């Protein structure tokens, strides 16, 4: 493993980049990583193989600090991934029929929102009409098949069935997280907060509510999609990629910020590729302190948003992007988003995961193949009726 760090791997502070020489890392992402590492109270900064530039702060990184930096967590507090085991047999999947049934998932859910909030122990917010919606950007809901099992014991321990479809949902706190960050920046700017201050405590309370909201959002997205397909499912894992939380680090109470980074201290997780590549179900290693107990959360962008259409439209029409190289179907009726999220816009997930494995941070349990990726579709004039979602199971 080529550890392209500016400090020794064993150093408790400084900047570390976990990536091989074969992994492309944009110079702006490295500049943002170093700039963030220089913030007051910052103890350590780790860039993961999916590192890429964000709005002032890099994505695909973890930071350990004496202070709390809300702007570092970003506006999509609680964004993350959740995986369900469905009862849909892989061999019986008919993509065209499934696509036809997936209607009306962009609009507000027409179920009993008060009852849902009660089941999820959620407080009411001004953004609850967005509960159960995926959102834009790189968010998605995806039916996946099991491509290959490399660790059968770990696979069995998760109670997964290789003959049935999995459902992976990627979404976050929608407008709620945006509102929390915007309000705080208007009051405090981008400065770090003393954890004992009233401002920090108020932010943490709102932050934690957004984490719960985001997790409940993923559950309702799954419930709506499963309801449309006439299926049921059992949850297997759910992790956050954007958050800050206290950590006992060598006897000190410090604050771990994950900005587009998956937890390596909460058991197995899925590292998704693009919609045209495999995803990886991995088991983190017991000791991931070198990466601040974090792993890559995906492939990481290679092209900036807005660039993909210009690069691809001459050789790929929108209809060409609705079927992937792996034979998966894509539901996305927003042409700009269809291009922005094209597989070519992302780094190679195989290399990203290989970097993590070579660094001793995880091993692969199984690979997952996308069968149907749902992004967005225009609302129809008349939507089909819905059965009540199987909320207890999804």
Coordinates of C-alpha atoms in Angstrom, one line a residue:
X1 CA 0.0 0.0 0.0
X2 CA 1.4 3.4 -1.0
X3 CA 0.4 5.6 1.9
X4 CA 0.7 9.1 0.4
X5 CA 0.8 10.9 3.7
X6 CA 2.8 13.9 4.8
X7 CA 3.3 12.3 8.3
X8 CA 4.2 8.8 9.4
X9 CA 1.3 6.4 9.5
X10 CA 1.7 6.0 13.3
X11 CA 1.5 9.8 13.9
X12 CA -1.4 10.7 16.1
X13 CA -1.8 14.0 14.2
X14 CA -1.5 15.6 10.8
X15 CA -2.8 14.6 7.4
X16 CA -3.0 11.2 6.0
X17 CA -4.2 10.0 2.6
X18 CA -5.1 6.3 2.2
X19 CA -4.8 5.7 -1.5
X20 CA -2.5 3.7 -3.8
X21 CA -0.5 5.3 -6.5
X22 CA -3.0 4.0 -9.0
X23 CA -5.9 5.9 -7.4
X24 CA -6.6 9.3 -9.0
X25 CA -7.0 12.1 -6.4
X26 CA -7.8 15.6 -7.6
X27 CA -5.3 18.3 -6.5
X28 CA -8.2 20.5 -5.2
X29 CA -9.3 17.7 -2.9
X30 CA -5.8 17.4 -1.4
X31 CA -5.7 21.2 -1.0
X32 CA -9.0 21.1 0.9
X33 CA -7.9 18.2 3.0
X34 CA -4.7 20.1 4.1
X35 CA -6.6 23.3 4.6
X36 CA -9.2 21.6 6.8
X37 CA -6.5 19.9 8.8
X38 CA -5.1 23.3 9.7
X39 CA -8.3 24.5 11.4
X40 CA -8.0 25.4 15.1
X41 CA -8.2 22.4 17.3
X42 CA -7.9 19.9 14.5
X43 CA -5.9 16.8 15.6
X44 CA -6.0 14.5 12.5
X45 CA -7.3 14.4 9.0
X46 CA -7.6 11.3 6.9
X47 CA -8.5 11.3 3.2
X48 CA -10.0 8.0 1.9
X49 CA -9.6 6.6 -1.6
X50 CA -12.9 8.2 -2.7
X51 CA -11.7 11.6 -1.7
X52 CA -12.9 14.4 -4.0
X53 CA -13.5 18.2 -3.7
X54 CA -16.6 19.5 -2.0
X55 CA -17.9 23.0 -1.2
X56 CA -15.0 24.2 0.8
X57 CA -14.3 20.9 2.5
X58 CA -13.4 17.6 0.9
X59 CA -15.8 14.6 0.6
X60 CA -14.5 11.2 1.5
X61 CA -12.7 12.1 4.6
X62 CA -12.7 11.9 8.4
X63 CA -11.4 14.5 10.9
X64 CA -10.6 14.4 14.6
X65 CA -10.9 17.7 16.5
X66 CA -11.1 19.3 19.9
X67 CA -13.9 21.5 18.5
X68 CA -17.2 20.9 16.6
X69 CA -17.3 22.1 13.0
X70 CA -20.9 22.0 11.7
X71 CA -19.9 23.2 8.3
X72 CA -17.6 20.2 8.0
X73 CA -20.5 17.8 8.6
X74 CA -22.4 19.8 5.9
X75 CA -26.0 20.3 5.0
X76 CA -27.1 16.6 4.5
X77 CA -26.8 15.6 8.1
X78 CA -27.4 11.9 8.5
X79 CA -27.0 11.0 4.8
X80 CA -26.2 7.3 4.6
X81 CA -26.9 3.8 3.3
X82 CA -29.4 1.2 4.4
X83 CA -29.7 -2.4 3.2
X84 CA -32.8 -4.7 3.3
X85 CA -33.2 -8.4 2.4
X86 CA -36.3 -8.6 0.3
X87 CA -38.6 -11.6 -0.3
X88 CA -38.3 -11.1 -4.1
X89 CA -36.7 -14.0 -5.9
X90 CA -33.9 -12.8 -8.2
X91 CA -34.9 -15.2 -11.0
X92 CA -38.4 -13.8 -11.0
X93 CA -37.5 -10.1 -11.4
X94 CA -39.0 -8.6 -14.5
X95 CA -37.4 -5.1 -14.8
X96 CA -39.9 -3.7 -17.2
X97 CA -42.8 -4.6 -14.9
X98 CA -41.0 -3.3 -11.9
X99 CA -40.2 0.0 -13.6
X100 CA -43.9 0.4 -14.5
X101 CA -44.9 -0.1 -10.9
X102 CA -42.5 2.4 -9.5
X103 CA -44.6 5.6 -9.7
X104 CA -45.3 8.5 -7.5
X105 CA -42.2 8.2 -5.2
X106 CA -41.2 11.8 -5.6
X107 CA -44.3 13.3 -4.1
X108 CA -45.4 13.4 -0.4
X109 CA -46.3 10.0 1.0
X110 CA -50.1 9.6 1.2
X111 CA -50.0 7.4 4.3
X112 CA -50.6 8.3 8.0
X113 CA -47.6 10.5 8.7
X114 CA -48.5 11.0 12.4
X115 CA -48.6 7.3 12.9
X116 CA -45.3 6.9 11.1
X117 CA -43.6 9.5 13.2
X118 CA -44.9 7.8 16.3
X119 CA -43.5 4.4 15.2
X120 CA -40.1 6.0 14.5
X121 CA -40.1 8.1 17.6
X122 CA -39.7 11.2 15.5
X123 CA -40.5 14.8 16.5
X124 CA -42.5 16.8 14.0
X125 CA -40.6 19.2 11.7
X126 CA -41.4 21.7 9.0
X127 CA -39.9 19.3 6.5
X128 CA -41.9 16.1 7.1
X129 CA -43.7 16.3 3.7
X130 CA -40.3 15.2 2.3
X131 CA -40.2 12.0 4.5
X132 CA -40.0 9.0 2.2
X133 CA -38.5 10.9 -0.7
X134 CA -35.0 10.1 -2.2
X135 CA -33.9 13.6 -3.3
X136 CA -31.5 14.5 -6.0
X137 CA -27.7 14.3 -6.5
X138 CA -26.2 10.9 -5.9
X139 CA -29.1 9.6 -3.9
X140 CA -30.9 6.4 -5.1
X141 CA -32.8 3.3 -4.2
X142 CA -31.5 0.2 -5.9
X143 CA -32.5 -3.5 -6.2
X144 CA -29.4 -5.6 -6.2
X145 CA -28.5 -9.3 -6.9
X146 CA -25.7 -11.1 -5.1
X147 CA -22.9 -11.5 -7.7
X148 CA -20.3 -13.4 -5.6
X149 CA -19.8 -14.5 -2.0
X150 CA -16.3 -14.4 -0.8
X151 CA -16.8 -14.8 3.0
X152 CA -19.7 -17.3 3.4
X153 CA -19.6 -17.2 7.2
X154 CA -20.0 -13.4 7.4
X155 CA -22.6 -13.5 4.7
X156 CA -24.7 -16.1 6.6
X157 CA -24.2 -14.1 9.9
X158 CA -26.1 -11.2 8.2
X159 CA -29.0 -13.6 7.4
X160 CA -28.8 -12.8 3.7
X161 CA -30.2 -14.9 0.9
X162 CA -28.2 -15.2 -2.3
X163 CA -31.3 -16.2 -4.3
X164 CA -33.3 -13.1 -3.4
X165 CA -33.0 -9.4 -4.2
X166 CA -31.5 -6.9 -1.8
X167 CA -32.6 -3.3 -1.6
X168 CA -30.0 -0.5 -1.0
X169 CA -31.3 3.0 -0.2
X170 CA -29.0 6.1 -0.2
X171 CA -30.6 9.3 1.1
X172 CA -30.4 11.8 4.0
X173 CA -32.2 14.5 5.9
X174 CA -33.3 16.5 2.8
X175 CA -34.3 20.1 3.6
X176 CA -34.0 19.6 7.4
X177 CA -30.2 19.3 7.4
X178 CA -29.9 22.2 5.0
X179 CA -32.0 24.4 7.3
X180 CA -30.0 23.4 10.4
X181 CA -26.7 24.3 8.8
X182 CA -27.9 27.5 7.2
X183 CA -29.3 28.8 10.4
X184 CA -26.1 28.0 12.3
X185 CA -23.8 29.6 9.7
X186 CA -25.9 32.7 9.7
X187 CA -25.4 33.0 13.5
X188 CA -21.9 31.6 14.0
X189 CA -20.2 31.5 10.6
X190 CA -17.9 28.6 9.8
X191 CA -15.9 28.7 13.0
X192 CA -15.5 25.7 15.2
X193 CA -17.7 25.6 18.3
X194 CA -16.5 24.9 21.9
X195 CA -18.3 21.6 22.7
X196 CA -19.3 23.0 26.1
X197 CA -20.9 26.1 24.7
X198 CA -24.6 26.7 24.4
X199 CA -24.3 27.1 20.6
X200 CA -22.6 23.7 20.3
X201 CA -25.1 21.9 22.5
X202 CA -28.0 23.5 20.6
X203 CA -26.4 22.3 17.3
X204 CA -25.8 18.8 18.6
X205 CA -29.5 18.5 19.7
X206 CA -30.7 19.5 16.2
X207 CA -28.0 17.4 14.5
X208 CA -29.1 14.3 16.4
X209 CA -32.7 14.8 15.5
X210 CA -31.6 15.1 11.8
X211 CA -29.8 11.8 12.1
X212 CA -32.9 10.1 13.3
X213 CA -35.0 11.9 10.6
X214 CA -32.6 10.6 7.9
X215 CA -32.7 7.1 9.1
X216 CA -36.5 7.2 9.2
X217 CA -36.5 8.7 5.7
X218 CA -34.6 5.7 4.4
X219 CA -37.1 3.4 6.1
X220 CA -40.0 5.1 4.5
X221 CA -38.4 5.2 1.1
X222 CA -37.9 1.4 1.4
X223 CA -41.5 0.9 2.6
X224 CA -42.9 2.9 -0.4
X225 CA -40.8 1.1 -3.0
X226 CA -41.6 -2.3 -1.5
X227 CA -45.3 -1.5 -1.4
X228 CA -45.2 -0.5 -5.1
X229 CA -43.6 -3.9 -5.9
X230 CA -45.9 -5.9 -3.6
X231 CA -42.9 -7.1 -1.6
X232 CA -41.7 -7.3 2.0
X233 CA -38.2 -7.0 3.5
X234 CA -36.2 -7.1 6.6
X235 CA -33.6 -4.5 7.5
X236 CA -30.0 -5.7 7.7
X237 CA -27.9 -2.5 8.2
X238 CA -28.1 1.3 8.2
X239 CA -25.1 3.6 8.6
X240 CA -24.6 7.4 8.5
X241 CA -21.9 9.0 6.3
X242 CA -22.3 12.7 7.4
X243 CA -22.1 13.3 11.2
X244 CA -20.1 14.4 14.2
X245 CA -19.9 12.5 17.5
X246 CA -17.7 12.4 20.6
X247 CA -15.0 9.8 20.7
X248 CA -12.7 8.6 23.5
X249 CA -9.3 8.8 21.9
X250 CA -6.3 7.9 24.0
X251 CA -8.1 9.1 27.1
X252 CA -9.3 12.4 25.6
X253 CA -12.8 13.3 24.6
X254 CA -12.5 14.5 21.0
X255 CA -15.0 14.9 18.1
X256 CA -15.0 12.7 15.1
X257 CA -16.4 14.3 11.9
X258 CA -17.3 12.1 9.0
X259 CA -17.8 14.0 5.7
X260 CA -18.8 11.4 3.2
X261 CA -17.2 8.5 5.1
X262 CA -18.6 5.2 6.3
X263 CA -18.1 4.0 9.9
X264 CA -15.6 1.2 10.4
X265 CA -16.7 0.6 14.0
X266 CA -20.3 -0.5 13.5
X267 CA -20.0 -3.8 11.7
X268 CA -20.5 -4.7 8.0
X269 CA -21.5 -2.1 5.5
X270 CA -22.0 -1.6 1.8
X271 CA -19.7 0.5 -0.3
X272 CA -21.6 1.3 -3.5
X273 CA -20.1 1.8 -6.9
X274 CA -21.8 3.7 -9.6
X275 CA -25.1 2.4 -11.1
X276 CA -23.0 0.6 -13.7
X277 CA -20.6 -1.2 -11.5
X278 CA -20.7 -3.7 -8.6
X279 CA -21.1 -2.6 -5.0
X280 CA -19.1 -4.2 -2.2
X281 CA -20.4 -5.6 1.1
X282 CA -17.4 -5.4 3.4
X283 CA -16.4 -6.3 7.0
X284 CA -14.2 -3.6 8.6
X285 CA -11.1 -4.8 10.4
X286 CA -11.0 -4.7 14.2
X287 CA -8.4 -1.9 14.3
X288 CA -9.1 1.0 12.0
X289 CA -7.6 3.8 14.1
X290 CA -5.2 4.6 11.2
X291 CA -8.3 5.7 9.2
X292 CA -10.0 7.3 12.2
X293 CA -12.3 4.3 12.3
X294 CA -13.7 5.2 8.9
X295 CA -13.9 3.7 5.4
X296 CA -14.7 5.1 1.9
X297 CA -18.5 5.6 1.4
X298 CA -18.5 5.0 -2.3
X299 CA -16.5 5.4 -5.5
X300 CA -16.1 9.2 -5.3
X301 CA -16.7 11.6 -8.1
X302 CA -14.2 12.0 -10.9
X303 CA -16.0 14.7 -12.8
X304 CA -17.7 17.8 -11.4
X305 CA -21.5 18.0 -11.7
X306 CA -22.5 19.7 -14.9
X307 CA -19.5 18.3 -16.8
X308 CA -20.7 14.9 -17.7
X309 CA -23.3 15.8 -20.3
X310 CA -20.8 17.8 -22.3
X311 CA -18.3 14.9 -22.1
X312 CA -20.8 12.1 -22.9
X313 CA -23.7 13.5 -25.0
X314 CA -21.8 13.2 -28.3
X315 CA -21.6 9.4 -28.0
X316 CA -24.3 8.5 -25.6
X317 CA -28.0 9.6 -25.9
X318 CA -30.2 9.7 -22.7
X319 CA -31.8 6.4 -23.7
X320 CA -28.4 4.8 -23.9
X321 CA -27.9 5.5 -20.2
X322 CA -31.0 3.7 -19.1
X323 CA -29.4 0.3 -19.4
X324 CA -26.0 -0.2 -17.8
X325 CA -23.0 -2.3 -18.9
X326 CA -24.0 -4.9 -16.3
X327 CA -27.6 -5.1 -17.8
X328 CA -29.2 -3.1 -15.0
X329 CA -32.1 -0.8 -15.6
X330 CA -32.1 2.9 -14.6
X331 CA -35.2 5.0 -13.8
X332 CA -34.2 8.6 -14.2
X333 CA -36.3 11.1 -16.2
X334 CA -34.1 14.1 -15.4
X335 CA -31.7 14.2 -18.3
X336 CA -29.1 16.4 -16.5
X337 CA -29.1 14.1 -13.5
X338 CA -29.0 11.0 -15.8
X339 CA -25.7 12.3 -17.3
X340 CA -24.3 13.7 -14.0
X341 CA -24.7 10.2 -12.4
X342 CA -23.3 8.3 -15.3
X343 CA -20.8 5.6 -14.4
X344 CA -18.1 7.4 -16.2
X345 CA -18.4 10.4 -13.8
X346 CA -17.1 8.2 -10.9
X347 CA -13.8 6.6 -10.0
X348 CA -13.5 2.9 -10.3
X349 CA -15.0 1.3 -7.2
X350 CA -12.8 -1.8 -7.6
X351 CA -9.7 0.3 -7.1
X352 CA -11.2 2.2 -4.2
X353 CA -12.1 -1.0 -2.3
X354 CA -8.7 -2.6 -3.2
X355 CA -7.0 0.4 -1.5
X356 CA -9.0 -0.3 1.7
X357 CA -8.2 -4.0 1.6
X358 CA -4.5 -3.4 0.9
X359 CA -4.4 -1.0 3.8
X360 CA -5.8 -3.7 6.1
X361 CA -8.9 -1.8 6.8
X362 CA -11.5 -4.3 5.7
X363 CA -12.2 -7.5 3.8
X364 CA -14.8 -8.3 1.2
X365 CA -17.9 -10.4 2.2
X366 CA -19.7 -10.3 -1.2
X367 CA -20.2 -8.2 -4.3
X368 CA -23.6 -7.0 -5.3
X369 CA -24.8 -6.3 -8.9
X370 CA -27.3 -3.5 -9.6
X371 CA -30.5 -4.8 -11.2
X372 CA -32.7 -1.7 -11.1
X373 CA -31.6 1.8 -10.0
X374 CA -34.3 4.3 -9.1
X375 CA -33.4 8.0 -9.2
X376 CA -36.3 10.1 -10.2
X377 CA -39.3 10.1 -12.6
X378 CA -41.8 12.8 -13.5
X379 CA -45.0 12.5 -11.5
X380 CA -47.8 11.0 -13.6
X381 CA -51.1 12.8 -13.9
X382 CA -52.8 9.9 -12.2
X383 CA -51.0 7.8 -9.7
X384 CA -52.0 4.2 -8.9
X385 CA -53.3 3.5 -5.5
X386 CA -51.0 2.1 -2.8
X387 CA -51.4 -0.5 -0.2
X388 CA -50.4 0.4 3.3
X389 CA -46.6 -0.1 3.5
X390 CA -45.2 -3.0 5.6
X391 CA -43.7 -0.5 8.1
X392 CA -42.8 -3.0 10.8
X393 CA -40.7 -5.0 8.4
X394 CA -39.1 -2.2 6.3

